[in-house]
Coordinates of C-alpha atoms in Angstrom, one line a residue:
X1 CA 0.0 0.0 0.0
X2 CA 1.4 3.2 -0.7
X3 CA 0.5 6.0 1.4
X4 CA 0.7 9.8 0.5
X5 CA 2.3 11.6 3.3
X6 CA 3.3 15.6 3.4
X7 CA 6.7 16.4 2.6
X8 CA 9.0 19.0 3.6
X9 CA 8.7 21.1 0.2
X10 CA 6.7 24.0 -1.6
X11 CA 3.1 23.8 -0.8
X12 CA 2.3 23.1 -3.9
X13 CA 3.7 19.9 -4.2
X14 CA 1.6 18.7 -1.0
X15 CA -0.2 15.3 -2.1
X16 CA -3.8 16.6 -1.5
X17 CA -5.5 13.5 -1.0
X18 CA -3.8 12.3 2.4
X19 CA -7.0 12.8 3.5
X20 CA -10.2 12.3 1.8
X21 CA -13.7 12.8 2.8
X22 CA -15.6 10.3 2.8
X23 CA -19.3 10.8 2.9
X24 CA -21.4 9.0 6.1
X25 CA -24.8 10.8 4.8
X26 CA -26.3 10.8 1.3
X27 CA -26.3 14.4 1.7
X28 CA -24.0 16.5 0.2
X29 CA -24.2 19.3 2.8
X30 CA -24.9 17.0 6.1
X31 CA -21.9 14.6 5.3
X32 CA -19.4 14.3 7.8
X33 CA -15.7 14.4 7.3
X34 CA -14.4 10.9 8.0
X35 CA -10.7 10.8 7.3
X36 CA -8.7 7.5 6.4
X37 CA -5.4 6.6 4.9
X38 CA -6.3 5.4 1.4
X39 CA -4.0 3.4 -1.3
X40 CA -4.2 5.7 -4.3
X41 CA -3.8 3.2 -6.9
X42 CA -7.0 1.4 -5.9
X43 CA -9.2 4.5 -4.7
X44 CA -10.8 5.3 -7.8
X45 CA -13.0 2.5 -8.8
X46 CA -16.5 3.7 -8.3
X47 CA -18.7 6.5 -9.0
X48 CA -18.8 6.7 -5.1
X49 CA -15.0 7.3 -4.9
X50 CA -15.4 10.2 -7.6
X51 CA -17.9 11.6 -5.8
X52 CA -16.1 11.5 -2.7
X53 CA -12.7 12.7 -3.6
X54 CA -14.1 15.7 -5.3
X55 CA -15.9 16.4 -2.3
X56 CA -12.6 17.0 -0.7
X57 CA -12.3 19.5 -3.4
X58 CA -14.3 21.8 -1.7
X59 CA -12.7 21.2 1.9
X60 CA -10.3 24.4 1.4
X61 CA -12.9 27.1 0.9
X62 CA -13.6 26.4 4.7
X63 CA -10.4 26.6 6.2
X64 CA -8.9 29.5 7.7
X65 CA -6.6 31.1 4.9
X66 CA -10.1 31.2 2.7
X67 CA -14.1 32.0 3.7
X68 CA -13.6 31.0 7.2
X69 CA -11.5 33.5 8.4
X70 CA -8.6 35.3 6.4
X71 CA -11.1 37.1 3.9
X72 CA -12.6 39.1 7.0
X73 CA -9.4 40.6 7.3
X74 CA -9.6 42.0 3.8
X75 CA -12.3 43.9 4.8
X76 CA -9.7 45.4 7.1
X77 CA -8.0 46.6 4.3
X78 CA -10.1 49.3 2.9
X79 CA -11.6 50.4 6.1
X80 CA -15.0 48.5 5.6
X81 CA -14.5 47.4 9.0
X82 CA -12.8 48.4 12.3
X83 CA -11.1 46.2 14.7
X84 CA -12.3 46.2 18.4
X85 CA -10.3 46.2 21.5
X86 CA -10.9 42.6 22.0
X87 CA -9.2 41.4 18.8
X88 CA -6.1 39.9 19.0
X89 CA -3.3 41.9 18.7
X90 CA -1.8 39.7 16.3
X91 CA -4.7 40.3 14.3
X92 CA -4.0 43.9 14.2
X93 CA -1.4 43.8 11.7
X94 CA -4.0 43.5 8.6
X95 CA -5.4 46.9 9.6
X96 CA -3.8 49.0 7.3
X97 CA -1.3 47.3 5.7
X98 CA 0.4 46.8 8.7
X99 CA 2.0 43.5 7.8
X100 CA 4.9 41.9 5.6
X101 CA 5.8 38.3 4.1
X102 CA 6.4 36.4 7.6
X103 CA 3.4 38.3 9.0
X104 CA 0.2 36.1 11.2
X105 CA -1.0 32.9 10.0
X106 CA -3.3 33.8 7.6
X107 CA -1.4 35.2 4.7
X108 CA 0.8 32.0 4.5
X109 CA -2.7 30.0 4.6
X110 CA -4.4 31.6 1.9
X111 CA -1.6 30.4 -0.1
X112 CA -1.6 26.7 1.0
X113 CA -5.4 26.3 1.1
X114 CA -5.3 27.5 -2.5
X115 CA -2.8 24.9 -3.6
X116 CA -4.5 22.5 -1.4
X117 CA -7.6 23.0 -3.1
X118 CA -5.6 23.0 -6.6
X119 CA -4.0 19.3 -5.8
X120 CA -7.0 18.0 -4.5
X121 CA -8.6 18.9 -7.5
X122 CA -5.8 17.4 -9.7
X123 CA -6.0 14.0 -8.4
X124 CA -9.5 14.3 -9.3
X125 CA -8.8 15.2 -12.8
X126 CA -5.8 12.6 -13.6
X127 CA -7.6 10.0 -11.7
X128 CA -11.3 9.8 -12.3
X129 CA -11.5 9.6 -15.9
X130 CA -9.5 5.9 -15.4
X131 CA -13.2 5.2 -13.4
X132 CA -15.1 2.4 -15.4
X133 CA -18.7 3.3 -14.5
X134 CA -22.1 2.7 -16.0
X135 CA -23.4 6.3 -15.6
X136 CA -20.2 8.5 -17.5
X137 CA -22.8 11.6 -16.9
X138 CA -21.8 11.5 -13.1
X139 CA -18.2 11.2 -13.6
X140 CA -18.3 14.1 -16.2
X141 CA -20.3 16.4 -13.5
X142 CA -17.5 15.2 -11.1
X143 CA -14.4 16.3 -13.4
X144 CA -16.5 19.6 -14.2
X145 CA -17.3 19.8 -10.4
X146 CA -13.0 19.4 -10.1
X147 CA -12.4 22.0 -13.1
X148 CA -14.3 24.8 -11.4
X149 CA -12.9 24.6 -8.3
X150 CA -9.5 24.4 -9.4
X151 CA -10.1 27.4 -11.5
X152 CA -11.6 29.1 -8.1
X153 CA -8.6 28.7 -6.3
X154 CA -6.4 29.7 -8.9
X155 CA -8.7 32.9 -8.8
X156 CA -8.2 33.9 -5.8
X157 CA -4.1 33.3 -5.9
X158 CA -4.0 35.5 -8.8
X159 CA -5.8 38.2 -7.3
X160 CA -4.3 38.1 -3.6
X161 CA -0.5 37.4 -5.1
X162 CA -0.6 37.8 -8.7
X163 CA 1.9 36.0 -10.4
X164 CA 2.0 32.7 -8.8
X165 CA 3.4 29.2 -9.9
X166 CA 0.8 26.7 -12.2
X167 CA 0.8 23.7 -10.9
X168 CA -1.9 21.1 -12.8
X169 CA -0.4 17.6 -11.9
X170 CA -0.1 15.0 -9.8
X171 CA 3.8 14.8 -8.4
X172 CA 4.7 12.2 -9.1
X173 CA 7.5 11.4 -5.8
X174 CA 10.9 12.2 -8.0
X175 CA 12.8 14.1 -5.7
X176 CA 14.9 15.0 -8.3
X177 CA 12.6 16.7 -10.6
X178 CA 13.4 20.2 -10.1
X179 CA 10.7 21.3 -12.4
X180 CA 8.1 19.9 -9.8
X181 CA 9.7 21.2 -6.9
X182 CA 10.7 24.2 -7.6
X183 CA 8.0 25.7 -10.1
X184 CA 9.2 28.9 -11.4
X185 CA 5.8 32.0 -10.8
X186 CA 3.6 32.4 -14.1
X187 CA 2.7 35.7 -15.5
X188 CA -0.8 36.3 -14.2
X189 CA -1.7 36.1 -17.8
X190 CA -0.5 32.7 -18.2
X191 CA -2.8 31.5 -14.9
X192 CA -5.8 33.3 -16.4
X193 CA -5.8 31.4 -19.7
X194 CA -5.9 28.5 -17.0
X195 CA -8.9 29.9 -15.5
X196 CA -10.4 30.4 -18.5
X197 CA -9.7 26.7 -20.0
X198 CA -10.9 25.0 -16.7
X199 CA -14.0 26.7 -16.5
X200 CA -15.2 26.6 -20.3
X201 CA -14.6 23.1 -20.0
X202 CA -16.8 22.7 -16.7
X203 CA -19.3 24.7 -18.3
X204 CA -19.6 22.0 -20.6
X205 CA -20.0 19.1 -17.9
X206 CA -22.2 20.8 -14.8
X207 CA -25.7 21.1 -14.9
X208 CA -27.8 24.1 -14.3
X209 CA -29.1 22.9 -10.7
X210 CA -29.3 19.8 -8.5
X211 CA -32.0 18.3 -5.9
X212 CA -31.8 19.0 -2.4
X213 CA -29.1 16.4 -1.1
X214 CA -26.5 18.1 -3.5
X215 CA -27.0 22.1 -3.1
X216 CA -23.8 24.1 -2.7
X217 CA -22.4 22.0 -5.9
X218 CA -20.9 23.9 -8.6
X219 CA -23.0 24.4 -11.6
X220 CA -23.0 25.4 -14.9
X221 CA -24.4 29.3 -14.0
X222 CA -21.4 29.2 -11.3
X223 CA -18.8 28.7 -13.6
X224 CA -20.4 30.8 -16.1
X225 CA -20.4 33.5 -13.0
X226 CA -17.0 33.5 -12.2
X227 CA -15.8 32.8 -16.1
X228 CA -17.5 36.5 -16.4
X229 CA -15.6 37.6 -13.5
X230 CA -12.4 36.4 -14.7
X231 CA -13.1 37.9 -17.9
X232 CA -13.7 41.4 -16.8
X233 CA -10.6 41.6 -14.3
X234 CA -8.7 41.5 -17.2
X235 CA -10.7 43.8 -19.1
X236 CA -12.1 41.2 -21.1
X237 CA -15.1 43.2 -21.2
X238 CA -16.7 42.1 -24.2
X239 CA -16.6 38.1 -23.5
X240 CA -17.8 39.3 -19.9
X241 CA -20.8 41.0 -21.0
X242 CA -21.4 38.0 -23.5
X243 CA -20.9 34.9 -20.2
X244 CA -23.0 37.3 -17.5
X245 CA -25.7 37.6 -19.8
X246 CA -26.4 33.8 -20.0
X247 CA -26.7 33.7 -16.8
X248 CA -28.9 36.8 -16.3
X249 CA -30.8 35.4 -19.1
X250 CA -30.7 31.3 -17.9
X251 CA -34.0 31.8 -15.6
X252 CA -32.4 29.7 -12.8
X253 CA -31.9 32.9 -10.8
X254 CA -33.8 35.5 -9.3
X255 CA -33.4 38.3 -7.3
X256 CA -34.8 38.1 -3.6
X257 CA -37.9 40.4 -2.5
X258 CA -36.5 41.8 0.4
X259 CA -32.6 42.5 0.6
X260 CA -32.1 41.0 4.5
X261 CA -33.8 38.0 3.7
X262 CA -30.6 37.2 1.0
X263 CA -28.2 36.6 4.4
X264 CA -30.3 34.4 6.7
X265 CA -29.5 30.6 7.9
X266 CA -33.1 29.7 7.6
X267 CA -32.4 31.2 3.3
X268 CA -29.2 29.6 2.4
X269 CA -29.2 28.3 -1.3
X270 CA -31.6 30.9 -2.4
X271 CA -32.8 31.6 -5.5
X272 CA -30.7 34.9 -6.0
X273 CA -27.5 32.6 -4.9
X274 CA -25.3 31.1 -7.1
X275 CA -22.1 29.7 -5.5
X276 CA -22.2 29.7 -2.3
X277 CA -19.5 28.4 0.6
X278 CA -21.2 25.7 2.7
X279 CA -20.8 25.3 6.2
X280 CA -21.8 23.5 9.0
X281 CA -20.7 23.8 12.5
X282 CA -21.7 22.0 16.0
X283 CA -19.9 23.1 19.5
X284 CA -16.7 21.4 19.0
X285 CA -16.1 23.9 15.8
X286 CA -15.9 26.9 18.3
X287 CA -12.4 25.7 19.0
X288 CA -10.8 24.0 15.6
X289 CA -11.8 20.4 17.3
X290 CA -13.9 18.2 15.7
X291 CA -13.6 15.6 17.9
X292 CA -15.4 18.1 20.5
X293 CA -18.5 17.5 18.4
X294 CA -18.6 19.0 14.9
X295 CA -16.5 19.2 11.8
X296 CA -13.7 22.2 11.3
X297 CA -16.3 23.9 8.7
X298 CA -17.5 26.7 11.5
X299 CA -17.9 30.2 9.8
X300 CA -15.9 32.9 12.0
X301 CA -18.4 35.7 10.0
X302 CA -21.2 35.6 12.9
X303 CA -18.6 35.3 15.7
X304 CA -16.6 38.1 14.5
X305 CA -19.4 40.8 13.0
X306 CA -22.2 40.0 15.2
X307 CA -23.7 42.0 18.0
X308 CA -22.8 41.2 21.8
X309 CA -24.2 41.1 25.5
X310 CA -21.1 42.8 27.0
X311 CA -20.2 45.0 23.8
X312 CA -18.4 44.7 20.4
X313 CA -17.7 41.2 19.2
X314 CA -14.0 41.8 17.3
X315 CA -15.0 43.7 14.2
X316 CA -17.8 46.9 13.5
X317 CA -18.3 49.1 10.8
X318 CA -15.6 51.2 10.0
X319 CA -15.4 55.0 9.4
X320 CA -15.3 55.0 5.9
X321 CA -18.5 52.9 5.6
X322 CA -20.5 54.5 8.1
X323 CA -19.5 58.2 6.2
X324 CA -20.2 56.6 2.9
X325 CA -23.8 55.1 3.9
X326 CA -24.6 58.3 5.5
X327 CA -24.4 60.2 2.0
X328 CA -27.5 58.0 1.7
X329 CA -29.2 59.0 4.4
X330 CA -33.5 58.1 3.5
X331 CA -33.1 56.8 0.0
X332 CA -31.3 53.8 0.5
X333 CA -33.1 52.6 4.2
X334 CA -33.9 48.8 2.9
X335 CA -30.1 48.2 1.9
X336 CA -28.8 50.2 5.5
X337 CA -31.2 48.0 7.6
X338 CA -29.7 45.1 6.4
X339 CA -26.4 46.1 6.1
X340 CA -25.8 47.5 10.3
X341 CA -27.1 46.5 13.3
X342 CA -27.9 49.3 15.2
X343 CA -28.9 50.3 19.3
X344 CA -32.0 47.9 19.7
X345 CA -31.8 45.6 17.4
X346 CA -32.2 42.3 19.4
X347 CA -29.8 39.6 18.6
X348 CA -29.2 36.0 19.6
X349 CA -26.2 35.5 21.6
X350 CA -23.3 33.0 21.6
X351 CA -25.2 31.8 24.8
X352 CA -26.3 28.6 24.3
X353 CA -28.8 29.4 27.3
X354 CA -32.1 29.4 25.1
X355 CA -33.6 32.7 25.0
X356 CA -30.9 34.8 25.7
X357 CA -31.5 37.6 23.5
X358 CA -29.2 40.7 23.0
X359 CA -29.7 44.1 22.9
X360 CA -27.8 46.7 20.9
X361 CA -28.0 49.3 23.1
X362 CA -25.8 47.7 25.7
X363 CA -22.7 47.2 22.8
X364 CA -20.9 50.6 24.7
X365 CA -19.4 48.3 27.3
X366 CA -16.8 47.5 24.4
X367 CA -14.6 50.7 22.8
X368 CA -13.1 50.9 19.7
X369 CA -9.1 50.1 18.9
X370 CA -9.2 53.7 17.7
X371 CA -12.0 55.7 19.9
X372 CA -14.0 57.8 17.1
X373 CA -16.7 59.3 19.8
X374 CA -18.4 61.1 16.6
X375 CA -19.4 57.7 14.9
X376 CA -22.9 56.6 15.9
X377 CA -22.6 52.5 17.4
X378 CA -23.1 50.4 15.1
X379 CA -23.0 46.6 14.4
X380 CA -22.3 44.7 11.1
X381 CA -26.1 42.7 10.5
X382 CA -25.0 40.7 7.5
X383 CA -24.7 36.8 7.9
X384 CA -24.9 37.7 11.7
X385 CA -27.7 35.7 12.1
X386 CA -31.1 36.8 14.3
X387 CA -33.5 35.6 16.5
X388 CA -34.9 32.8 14.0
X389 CA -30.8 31.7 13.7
X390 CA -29.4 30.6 17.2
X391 CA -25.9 28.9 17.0
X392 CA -23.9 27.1 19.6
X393 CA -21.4 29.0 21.4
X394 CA -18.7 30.5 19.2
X395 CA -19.6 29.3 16.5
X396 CA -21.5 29.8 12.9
X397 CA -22.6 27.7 10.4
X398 CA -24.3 30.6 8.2
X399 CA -23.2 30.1 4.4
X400 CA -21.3 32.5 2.7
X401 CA -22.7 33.7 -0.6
X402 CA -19.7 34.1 -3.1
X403 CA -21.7 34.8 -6.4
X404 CA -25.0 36.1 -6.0
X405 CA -27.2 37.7 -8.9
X406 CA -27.2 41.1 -7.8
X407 CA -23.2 41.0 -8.1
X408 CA -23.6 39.5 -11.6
X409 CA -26.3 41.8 -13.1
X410 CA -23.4 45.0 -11.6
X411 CA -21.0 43.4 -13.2
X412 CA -22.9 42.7 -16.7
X413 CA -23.8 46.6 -16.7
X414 CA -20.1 47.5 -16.1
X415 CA -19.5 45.3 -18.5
X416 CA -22.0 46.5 -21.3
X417 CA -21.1 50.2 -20.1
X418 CA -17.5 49.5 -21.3
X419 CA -18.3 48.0 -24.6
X420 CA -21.6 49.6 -25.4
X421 CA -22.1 52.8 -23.0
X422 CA -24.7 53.2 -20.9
X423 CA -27.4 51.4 -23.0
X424 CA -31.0 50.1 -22.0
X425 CA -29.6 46.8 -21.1
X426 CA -27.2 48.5 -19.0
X427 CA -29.2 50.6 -17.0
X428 CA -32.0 47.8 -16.6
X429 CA -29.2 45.5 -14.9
X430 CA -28.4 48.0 -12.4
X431 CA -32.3 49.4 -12.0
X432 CA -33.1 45.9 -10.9
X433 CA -31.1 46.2 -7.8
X434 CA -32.2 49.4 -7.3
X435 CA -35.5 48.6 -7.4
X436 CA -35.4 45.7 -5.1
X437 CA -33.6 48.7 -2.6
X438 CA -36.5 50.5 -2.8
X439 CA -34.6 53.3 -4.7
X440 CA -35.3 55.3 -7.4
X441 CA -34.0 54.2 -11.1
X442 CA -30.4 55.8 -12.2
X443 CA -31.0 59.1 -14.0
X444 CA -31.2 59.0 -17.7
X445 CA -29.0 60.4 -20.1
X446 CA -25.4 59.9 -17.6
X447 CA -22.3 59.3 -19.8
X448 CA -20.4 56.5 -19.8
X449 CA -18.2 57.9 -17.3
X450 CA -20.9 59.0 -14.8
X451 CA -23.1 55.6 -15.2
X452 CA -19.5 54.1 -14.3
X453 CA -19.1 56.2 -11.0
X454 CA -23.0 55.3 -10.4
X455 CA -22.1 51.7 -10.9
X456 CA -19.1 51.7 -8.1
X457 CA -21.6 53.3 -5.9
X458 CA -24.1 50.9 -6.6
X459 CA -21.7 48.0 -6.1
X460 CA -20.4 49.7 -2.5
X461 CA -24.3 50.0 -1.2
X462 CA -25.2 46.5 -2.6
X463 CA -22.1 44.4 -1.3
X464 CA -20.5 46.2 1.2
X465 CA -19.0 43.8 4.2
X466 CA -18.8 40.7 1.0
X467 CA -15.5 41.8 0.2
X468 CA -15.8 42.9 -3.1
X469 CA -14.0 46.5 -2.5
X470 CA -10.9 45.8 -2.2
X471 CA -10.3 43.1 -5.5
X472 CA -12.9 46.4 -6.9
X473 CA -10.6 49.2 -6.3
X474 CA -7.5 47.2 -7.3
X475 CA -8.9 46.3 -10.9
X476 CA -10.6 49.4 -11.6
X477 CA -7.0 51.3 -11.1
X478 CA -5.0 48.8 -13.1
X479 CA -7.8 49.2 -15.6
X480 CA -7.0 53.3 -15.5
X481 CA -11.0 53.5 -14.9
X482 CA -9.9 55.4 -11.3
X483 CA -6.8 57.3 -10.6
X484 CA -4.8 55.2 -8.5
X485 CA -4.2 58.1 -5.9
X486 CA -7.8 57.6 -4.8
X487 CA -6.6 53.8 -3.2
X488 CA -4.6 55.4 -0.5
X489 CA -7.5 58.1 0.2
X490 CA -9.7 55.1 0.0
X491 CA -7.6 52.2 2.0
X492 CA -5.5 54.1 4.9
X493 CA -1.7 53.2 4.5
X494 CA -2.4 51.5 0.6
X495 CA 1.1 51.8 -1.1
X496 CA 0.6 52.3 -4.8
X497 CA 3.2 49.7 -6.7
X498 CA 2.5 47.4 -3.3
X499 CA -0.3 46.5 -2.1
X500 CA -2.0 45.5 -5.3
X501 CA -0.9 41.7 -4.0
X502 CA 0.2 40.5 -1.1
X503 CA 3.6 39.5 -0.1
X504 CA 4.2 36.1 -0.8
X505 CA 4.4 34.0 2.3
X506 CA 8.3 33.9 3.9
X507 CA 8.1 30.4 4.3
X508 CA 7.3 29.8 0.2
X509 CA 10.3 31.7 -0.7
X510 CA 12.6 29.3 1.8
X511 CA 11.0 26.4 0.0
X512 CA 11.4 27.4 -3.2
X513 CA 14.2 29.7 -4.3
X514 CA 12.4 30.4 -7.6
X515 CA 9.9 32.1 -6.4
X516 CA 10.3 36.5 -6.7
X517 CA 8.8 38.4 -3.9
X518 CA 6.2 40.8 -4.8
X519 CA 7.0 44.4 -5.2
X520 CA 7.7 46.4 -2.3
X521 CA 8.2 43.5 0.2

């Protein structure tokens, strides 16, 4: 039997599948994690085993460096939120700027829960089509399933680091093989055209929707969803416009009624959803420790942005939110309600004592890092949960909503702005949202210019605390559509010709002396 271990060498080259899940529950999103040592050359024999390795595919999107925990630190970044004086003090360093390639835990984890996710998924590719099976449809939805999520991964490398290695095979154990241990970084170019490739071809093999026991899969409007992304960060805008409007136009999704009913527990998987993260959390989560009583898949979102008996949890809304909403002051009031908590709101608590409701009037008892007596007090309300949504102490298991339609039919109007101008199309995408807001449609007659400053207000109100502003402001000043002396104003301590990426993780650059540190670290 030959066992795949972890070696001492770039992250990269980490055999993904030394653990697979391995599914006690017919359920996609009630499985537990089950972890065994497995002999890879006799794995994958079954459409069961398909199913179950790509599973593992998705492991990564809950760990820490991802959706768990490191992206509400990006949030950090462009003042979207403020730390409280609770938080860590390690934690501290992502305000601002404030850290540097051997900085925390999470920067270094983003990195190796990308790559995880990327090996994971090729095993999956090299192995499963070797699967004899009587129903090939499956094992094509599994490899399209495994295409998309690779592509997701390499995504989110390529806009945290940009150029960073392509790795898309299996190591193969020789040692001395320096091509495979010590990959040399790829243009971010070069890793697009891999996104692009991976997701037209999972297009191809994912269906539009699944049945109940298999929500939270990739489909074909997911792939089609980030494909248009992908396509517009790199000013693709044409073939942007073209993939967002298929999915606008599929009639799988629709926009929800009532903007704070798109965040609850008791809504995940909603119509207006399209990808999201799935989690799932019981009291052993609070800690990392599944064998306390629940799988490592707990979302930190709640614990971190939710309202508290004794004050503050760790994060609240930060100054340049609270000023920016307040422009706004009676004309957006659906999309402010369900954006902040605010002084008597009630709450559940991390209490697991039933009944144990909180009051936002009592949050005083916890001060800011940096007092700002002039800001009203106010909590973050999305994925915070409510009364209908108690949790288990410290602990969330709220869903994260990656794509959502709203964010596609913005970014189909940005799209058609840039190819078009401001046509009927474009300001129907964007009056939608409005409308839903309980706002008044864009004036007529803007220029392509102003519709395109309407739009990055639009996307601001609509997605503020999904961390979207950030990868937003980044892109739009590469793309020369804002003056990149506005990031600084924007993001206090931003360093034009730095922190476009982050610093590639210290313990990478030991690993592998190919790798170039990113500018300015």
């Amino acid at each position: 039997m030959k066992n795949i271990y972890t070696m001492k060498i770039p992250t990269y080259l980490m055999l993904a599948l030394s653990f697979i899940a391995i599914s006690c529950s017919d359920s996609f999103l009630d499985e537990a994690d089950v972890f065994r040592e497995l002999d890879e050359n006799t794995f994958y024999s079954t459409e069961a085993d398909a199913i179950s390795a790509v599973n593992a595919v998705y492991g990564p999107l809950n760990e820490l460096g991802l959706f768990q925990r490191f992206y509400m630190y990006i949030a950090h970044f462009t003042g979207e939120t403020a730390l409280t004086n609770g938080t860590n003090p390690n934690e501290q360093v992502y305000v601002n700027f404030n850290f540097n390639p051997a900085s925390g835990d999470l920067i270094p984890r983003a990195w190796s829960d990308c790559y995880k996710g990327i090996n994971r998924a090729n095993q999956v590719i090299d192995k499963v089509p070797g699967i004899e099976a009587p129903n090939q449809d499956i094992l094509n939805r599994v490899l399209g399933e495994a295409k998309f999520l690779r592509a997701f991964y390499y995504f989110e490398l390529v806009k945290l680091y940009g150029n960073v290695p392509i790795y898309n095979q299996v190591f193969n154990g020789d040692l001395s093989d320096e091509s495979q241990l010590f990959p040399l970084q790829s243009p971010a170019s070069d890793v697009y055209a891999v996104i692009e490739t991976d997701l037209l071809e999972a297009i191809a093999n994912l269906p539009e929707s699944y049945d109940n026991s298999n929500l939270g899969r990739a489909t074909s409007g997911a792939a089609k969803s980030l494909l248009g992304k992908a396509y517009l960060y790199q000013g693709k805008y044409q073939a942007a416009r073209d993939i967002l409007n298929e999915v606008i136009n599929s009639g799988v999704y629709t926009l929800e009624t009532d903007f704070i009913n798109i965040f609850p527990k008791t809504n995940e998987n909603n119509g207006e959803s399209i990808f999201e993260i799935q989690f799932q959390a019981g009291f052993g989560a609070a800690f990392n420790q599944p064998n306390l009583g629940g799988p490592n898949e707990s979302n930190w979102i709640s614990n971190w942005f939710s309202p508290a008996r004794n004050g503050f949890r760790n994060a609240v809304p930060g100054r340049q939110t609270i000023e920016f909403f307040a422009q706004f002051p009676e004309e957006d009031a659906i999309r402010r309600t369900g954006t902040f908590a605010r002084p008597g709101d009630v709450w559940e608590s991390w209490n697991p004592v039933a009944d144990d409701p909180v009051e936002a009037g009592q949050w005083r008892n916890r001060q800011l890092i940096f007092p700002d007596p002039d800001l009203p007090v106010l909590g973050i309300r999305k994925y915070a949960g409510g009364p209908s949504d108690p949790e288990t102490f410290n602990q969330n298991s709220i869903n994260y909503r990656v794509i959502r339609l709203a964010d596609v039919l913005l970014l189909f109007a940005e799209a058609e702005n840039e190819v078009n101008g401001p046509t009927a199309v474009a300001y129907g995408a964007v009056n939608q949202v409005r409308l839903r807001a309980g706002v008044d449609p864009l004036p007529e007659g803007l220029s392509a210019s102003d519709f395109f400053n309407a739009l990055r207000t639009e996307r601001r109100l609509e997605l503020t605390f999904e961390y979207s502003l950030y990868f937003d402001l980044v892109r739009w000043a590469a793309a020369g559509k804002i003056n990149s002396s506005e990031l600084p104003e924007i993001m206090p301590g931003f360093t034009i010709g730095k922190n476009e990426t982050l610093p590639i993780p210290e313990a990478e650059l030991i690993d592998n002396p190919n790798l170039v540190q990113n500018p300015g670290y």
